[in-house]
Amino acid sequence: MDRTSLSLIGHAPLLKTSSETLINRFRITSFPKLIVLRDAKASYYTALSPRDMRDHRRLLSWMKSVWLPMVPELSAANSHEVMQGRTVVLAILDRTLKDLEQTKQKMKAAALEWLDVRALEDKTEKQELREDKESKIEQAKEKGDKKAIERAKGIQVTLKPKKEVGFAWVDGVFWGRWCRGTYGVDVRETGPRIIINEQDVPSLTIELY
């Protein structure tokens, strides 16, 4: 953890605690547990074994995927980090409009809702995999097949990788030329828009009211 913390400088503080209040608040049942808090929303690092907690590269890769704000402002400095390897819901906004903060809050609410949906999908998938594993163990026991029992017990409950989805917003006035050239959107003419960006190629444009 000390080694990993060096990579977090400028992104987020890394804290450790044994607080029972926090353990109860975040419903921690196994230790150690690593979580990230963004806008008071917790995301959990999935460690299937102690080795996973000591896997520096895997740990750092996960941290990089969650150390940005829930809905960061896209800039020249973070564009590669925000856009690479994921589907991005990008709001092109006009910073001069009075409802800018309200619109950003709506984006944040959508991001939080998406995280809840993805978490529920993962929970359901994991439960189905566990039930399938238990079913195979029981079937092997009924047949009295010791080798099949051991194979079934050795099945790892691992979720299939899913395409990461991120949320961000960009100042469509300051970055007007880029927005027009990349997405064909001019907020001065069309007003705010939402772009669904798949692998750096815009696939859908939505009006934002």
PDB file of N, CA and C in Angstrom, residues 141-180:
ATOM      1  N   LYS A 141     -21.603 -35.028  -5.980  1.00  0.00           N
ATOM      2  CA  LYS A 141     -21.777 -35.780  -4.734  1.00  0.00           C
ATOM      3  C   LYS A 141     -22.799 -36.893  -4.912  1.00  0.00           C
ATOM      4  N   GLU A 142     -23.877 -36.561  -5.647  1.00  0.00           N
ATOM      5  CA  GLU A 142     -24.918 -37.566  -5.882  1.00  0.00           C
ATOM      6  C   GLU A 142     -24.378 -38.756  -6.670  1.00  0.00           C
ATOM      7  N   LYS A 143     -23.433 -38.487  -7.568  1.00  0.00           N
ATOM      8  CA  LYS A 143     -22.840 -39.554  -8.377  1.00  0.00           C
ATOM      9  C   LYS A 143     -21.691 -40.239  -7.644  1.00  0.00           C
ATOM     10  N   GLY A 144     -21.250 -39.629  -6.533  1.00  0.00           N
ATOM     11  CA  GLY A 144     -20.134 -40.193  -5.791  1.00  0.00           C
ATOM     12  C   GLY A 144     -18.813 -40.057  -6.517  1.00  0.00           C
ATOM     13  N   ASP A 145     -18.716 -39.078  -7.380  1.00  0.00           N
ATOM     14  CA  ASP A 145     -17.517 -38.850  -8.187  1.00  0.00           C
ATOM     15  C   ASP A 145     -16.598 -37.862  -7.460  1.00  0.00           C
ATOM     16  N   LYS A 146     -15.589 -38.394  -6.774  1.00  0.00           N
ATOM     17  CA  LYS A 146     -14.713 -37.543  -5.969  1.00  0.00           C
ATOM     18  C   LYS A 146     -13.916 -36.546  -6.824  1.00  0.00           C
ATOM     19  N   LYS A 147     -13.454 -36.996  -7.994  1.00  0.00           N
ATOM     20  CA  LYS A 147     -12.697 -36.091  -8.860  1.00  0.00           C
ATOM     21  C   LYS A 147     -13.577 -34.940  -9.349  1.00  0.00           C
ATOM     22  N   ALA A 148     -14.817 -35.253  -9.701  1.00  0.00           N
ATOM     23  CA  ALA A 148     -15.748 -34.210 -10.158  1.00  0.00           C
ATOM     24  C   ALA A 148     -16.060 -33.244  -9.023  1.00  0.00           C
ATOM     25  N   ILE A 149     -16.135 -33.779  -7.809  1.00  0.00           N
ATOM     26  CA  ILE A 149     -16.393 -32.908  -6.649  1.00  0.00           C
ATOM     27  C   ILE A 149     -15.261 -31.901  -6.481  1.00  0.00           C
ATOM     28  N   GLU A 150     -14.017 -32.400  -6.579  1.00  0.00           N
ATOM     29  CA  GLU A 150     -12.866 -31.518  -6.427  1.00  0.00           C
ATOM     30  C   GLU A 150     -12.803 -30.492  -7.551  1.00  0.00           C
ATOM     31  N   ARG A 151     -13.113 -30.926  -8.773  1.00  0.00           N
ATOM     32  CA  ARG A 151     -13.121 -29.979  -9.895  1.00  0.00           C
ATOM     33  C   ARG A 151     -14.172 -28.901  -9.685  1.00  0.00           C
ATOM     34  N   ALA A 152     -15.343 -29.309  -9.236  1.00  0.00           N
ATOM     35  CA  ALA A 152     -16.425 -28.343  -9.006  1.00  0.00           C
ATOM     36  C   ALA A 152     -16.062 -27.366  -7.899  1.00  0.00           C
ATOM     37  N   LYS A 153     -15.442 -27.868  -6.851  1.00  0.00           N
ATOM     38  CA  LYS A 153     -15.029 -26.994  -5.745  1.00  0.00           C
ATOM     39  C   LYS A 153     -13.944 -26.018  -6.181  1.00  0.00           C
ATOM     40  N   GLY A 154     -13.176 -26.409  -7.201  1.00  0.00           N
ATOM     41  CA  GLY A 154     -12.096 -25.542  -7.681  1.00  0.00           C
ATOM     42  C   GLY A 154     -12.537 -24.480  -8.668  1.00  0.00           C
ATOM     43  N   ILE A 155     -13.811 -24.489  -9.035  1.00  0.00           N
ATOM     44  CA  ILE A 155     -14.317 -23.484  -9.972  1.00  0.00           C
ATOM     45  C   ILE A 155     -14.270 -22.101  -9.316  1.00  0.00           C
ATOM     46  N   GLN A 156     -13.658 -21.151  -9.982  1.00  0.00           N
ATOM     47  CA  GLN A 156     -13.572 -19.788  -9.454  1.00  0.00           C
ATOM     48  C   GLN A 156     -14.784 -18.970  -9.897  1.00  0.00           C
ATOM     49  N   VAL A 157     -15.368 -18.282  -8.936  1.00  0.00           N
ATOM     50  CA  VAL A 157     -16.510 -17.418  -9.233  1.00  0.00           C
ATOM     51  C   VAL A 157     -15.950 -16.080  -9.703  1.00  0.00           C
ATOM     52  N   THR A 158     -15.815 -15.931 -11.014  1.00  0.00           N
ATOM     53  CA  THR A 158     -15.203 -14.736 -11.594  1.00  0.00           C
ATOM     54  C   THR A 158     -16.156 -14.084 -12.584  1.00  0.00           C
ATOM     55  N   LEU A 159     -16.377 -12.799 -12.411  1.00  0.00           N
ATOM     56  CA  LEU A 159     -17.274 -12.073 -13.302  1.00  0.00           C
ATOM     57  C   LEU A 159     -16.600 -11.819 -14.652  1.00  0.00           C
ATOM     58  N   LYS A 160     -17.399 -11.859 -15.714  1.00  0.00           N
ATOM     59  CA  LYS A 160     -16.879 -11.558 -17.035  1.00  0.00           C
ATOM     60  C   LYS A 160     -16.559 -10.066 -17.133  1.00  0.00           C
ATOM     61  N   PRO A 161     -15.440  -9.714 -17.766  1.00  0.00           N
ATOM     62  CA  PRO A 161     -15.103  -8.287 -17.926  1.00  0.00           C
ATOM     63  C   PRO A 161     -16.197  -7.550 -18.701  1.00  0.00           C
ATOM     64  N   LYS A 162     -16.533  -6.368 -18.249  1.00  0.00           N
ATOM     65  CA  LYS A 162     -17.548  -5.551 -18.919  1.00  0.00           C
ATOM     66  C   LYS A 162     -16.912  -4.255 -19.406  1.00  0.00           C
ATOM     67  N   LYS A 163     -17.447  -3.722 -20.494  1.00  0.00           N
ATOM     68  CA  LYS A 163     -16.938  -2.453 -21.011  1.00  0.00           C
ATOM     69  C   LYS A 163     -17.206  -1.360 -19.985  1.00  0.00           C
ATOM     70  N   GLU A 164     -16.165  -0.616 -19.662  1.00  0.00           N
ATOM     71  CA  GLU A 164     -16.296   0.452 -18.676  1.00  0.00           C
ATOM     72  C   GLU A 164     -17.055   1.637 -19.268  1.00  0.00           C
ATOM     73  N   VAL A 165     -17.913   2.216 -18.454  1.00  0.00           N
ATOM     74  CA  VAL A 165     -18.683   3.389 -18.868  1.00  0.00           C
ATOM     75  C   VAL A 165     -18.321   4.557 -17.960  1.00  0.00           C
ATOM     76  N   GLY A 166     -17.962   5.686 -18.561  1.00  0.00           N
ATOM     77  CA  GLY A 166     -17.609   6.869 -17.792  1.00  0.00           C
ATOM     78  C   GLY A 166     -18.488   8.045 -18.171  1.00  0.00           C
ATOM     79  N   PHE A 167     -18.497   9.049 -17.309  1.00  0.00           N
ATOM     80  CA  PHE A 167     -19.270  10.270 -17.534  1.00  0.00           C
ATOM     81  C   PHE A 167     -18.322  11.460 -17.441  1.00  0.00           C
ATOM     82  N   ALA A 168     -18.553  12.474 -18.257  1.00  0.00           N
ATOM     83  CA  ALA A 168     -17.719  13.669 -18.220  1.00  0.00           C
ATOM     84  C   ALA A 168     -18.483  14.820 -18.861  1.00  0.00           C
ATOM     85  N   TRP A 169     -17.951  16.040 -18.680  1.00  0.00           N
ATOM     86  CA  TRP A 169     -18.534  17.199 -19.355  1.00  0.00           C
ATOM     87  C   TRP A 169     -17.410  18.071 -19.894  1.00  0.00           C
ATOM     88  N   VAL A 170     -17.730  18.842 -20.911  1.00  0.00           N
ATOM     89  CA  VAL A 170     -16.734  19.709 -21.525  1.00  0.00           C
ATOM     90  C   VAL A 170     -17.347  21.083 -21.774  1.00  0.00           C
ATOM     91  N   ASP A 171     -16.545  22.089 -21.635  1.00  0.00           N
ATOM     92  CA  ASP A 171     -16.983  23.458 -21.896  1.00  0.00           C
ATOM     93  C   ASP A 171     -17.078  23.647 -23.409  1.00  0.00           C
ATOM     94  N   GLY A 172     -18.308  23.622 -23.923  1.00  0.00           N
ATOM     95  CA  GLY A 172     -18.523  23.697 -25.359  1.00  0.00           C
ATOM     96  C   GLY A 172     -18.233  25.041 -25.971  1.00  0.00           C
ATOM     97  N   VAL A 173     -18.036  26.069 -25.145  1.00  0.00           N
ATOM     98  CA  VAL A 173     -17.678  27.394 -25.659  1.00  0.00           C
ATOM     99  C   VAL A 173     -16.158  27.494 -25.777  1.00  0.00           C
ATOM    100  N   PHE A 174     -15.466  27.193 -24.690  1.00  0.00           N
ATOM    101  CA  PHE A 174     -14.009  27.261 -24.687  1.00  0.00           C
ATOM    102  C   PHE A 174     -13.414  26.264 -25.686  1.00  0.00           C
ATOM    103  N   TRP A 175     -14.005  25.046 -25.729  1.00  0.00           N
ATOM    104  CA  TRP A 175     -13.542  24.009 -26.642  1.00  0.00           C
ATOM    105  C   TRP A 175     -14.469  23.912 -27.855  1.00  0.00           C
ATOM    106  N   GLY A 176     -15.025  25.062 -28.263  1.00  0.00           N
ATOM    107  CA  GLY A 176     -15.991  25.090 -29.347  1.00  0.00           C
ATOM    108  C   GLY A 176     -15.477  24.503 -30.646  1.00  0.00           C
ATOM    109  N   ARG A 177     -14.267  24.853 -31.033  1.00  0.00           N
ATOM    110  CA  ARG A 177     -13.716  24.367 -32.302  1.00  0.00           C
ATOM    111  C   ARG A 177     -13.577  22.849 -32.278  1.00  0.00           C
ATOM    112  N   TRP A 178     -13.100  22.331 -31.159  1.00  0.00           N
ATOM    113  CA  TRP A 178     -12.927  20.881 -31.027  1.00  0.00           C
ATOM    114  C   TRP A 178     -14.282  20.168 -31.061  1.00  0.00           C
ATOM    115  N   CYS A 179     -15.271  20.719 -30.364  1.00  0.00           N
ATOM    116  CA  CYS A 179     -16.613  20.116 -30.318  1.00  0.00           C
ATOM    117  C   CYS A 179     -17.256  20.103 -31.706  1.00  0.00           C
ATOM    118  N   ARG A 180     -17.060  21.195 -32.443  1.00  0.00           N
ATOM    119  CA  ARG A 180     -17.623  21.248 -33.801  1.00  0.00           C
ATOM    120  C   ARG A 180     -16.924  20.261 -34.716  1.00  0.00           C
TER     121      ARG A 180
END
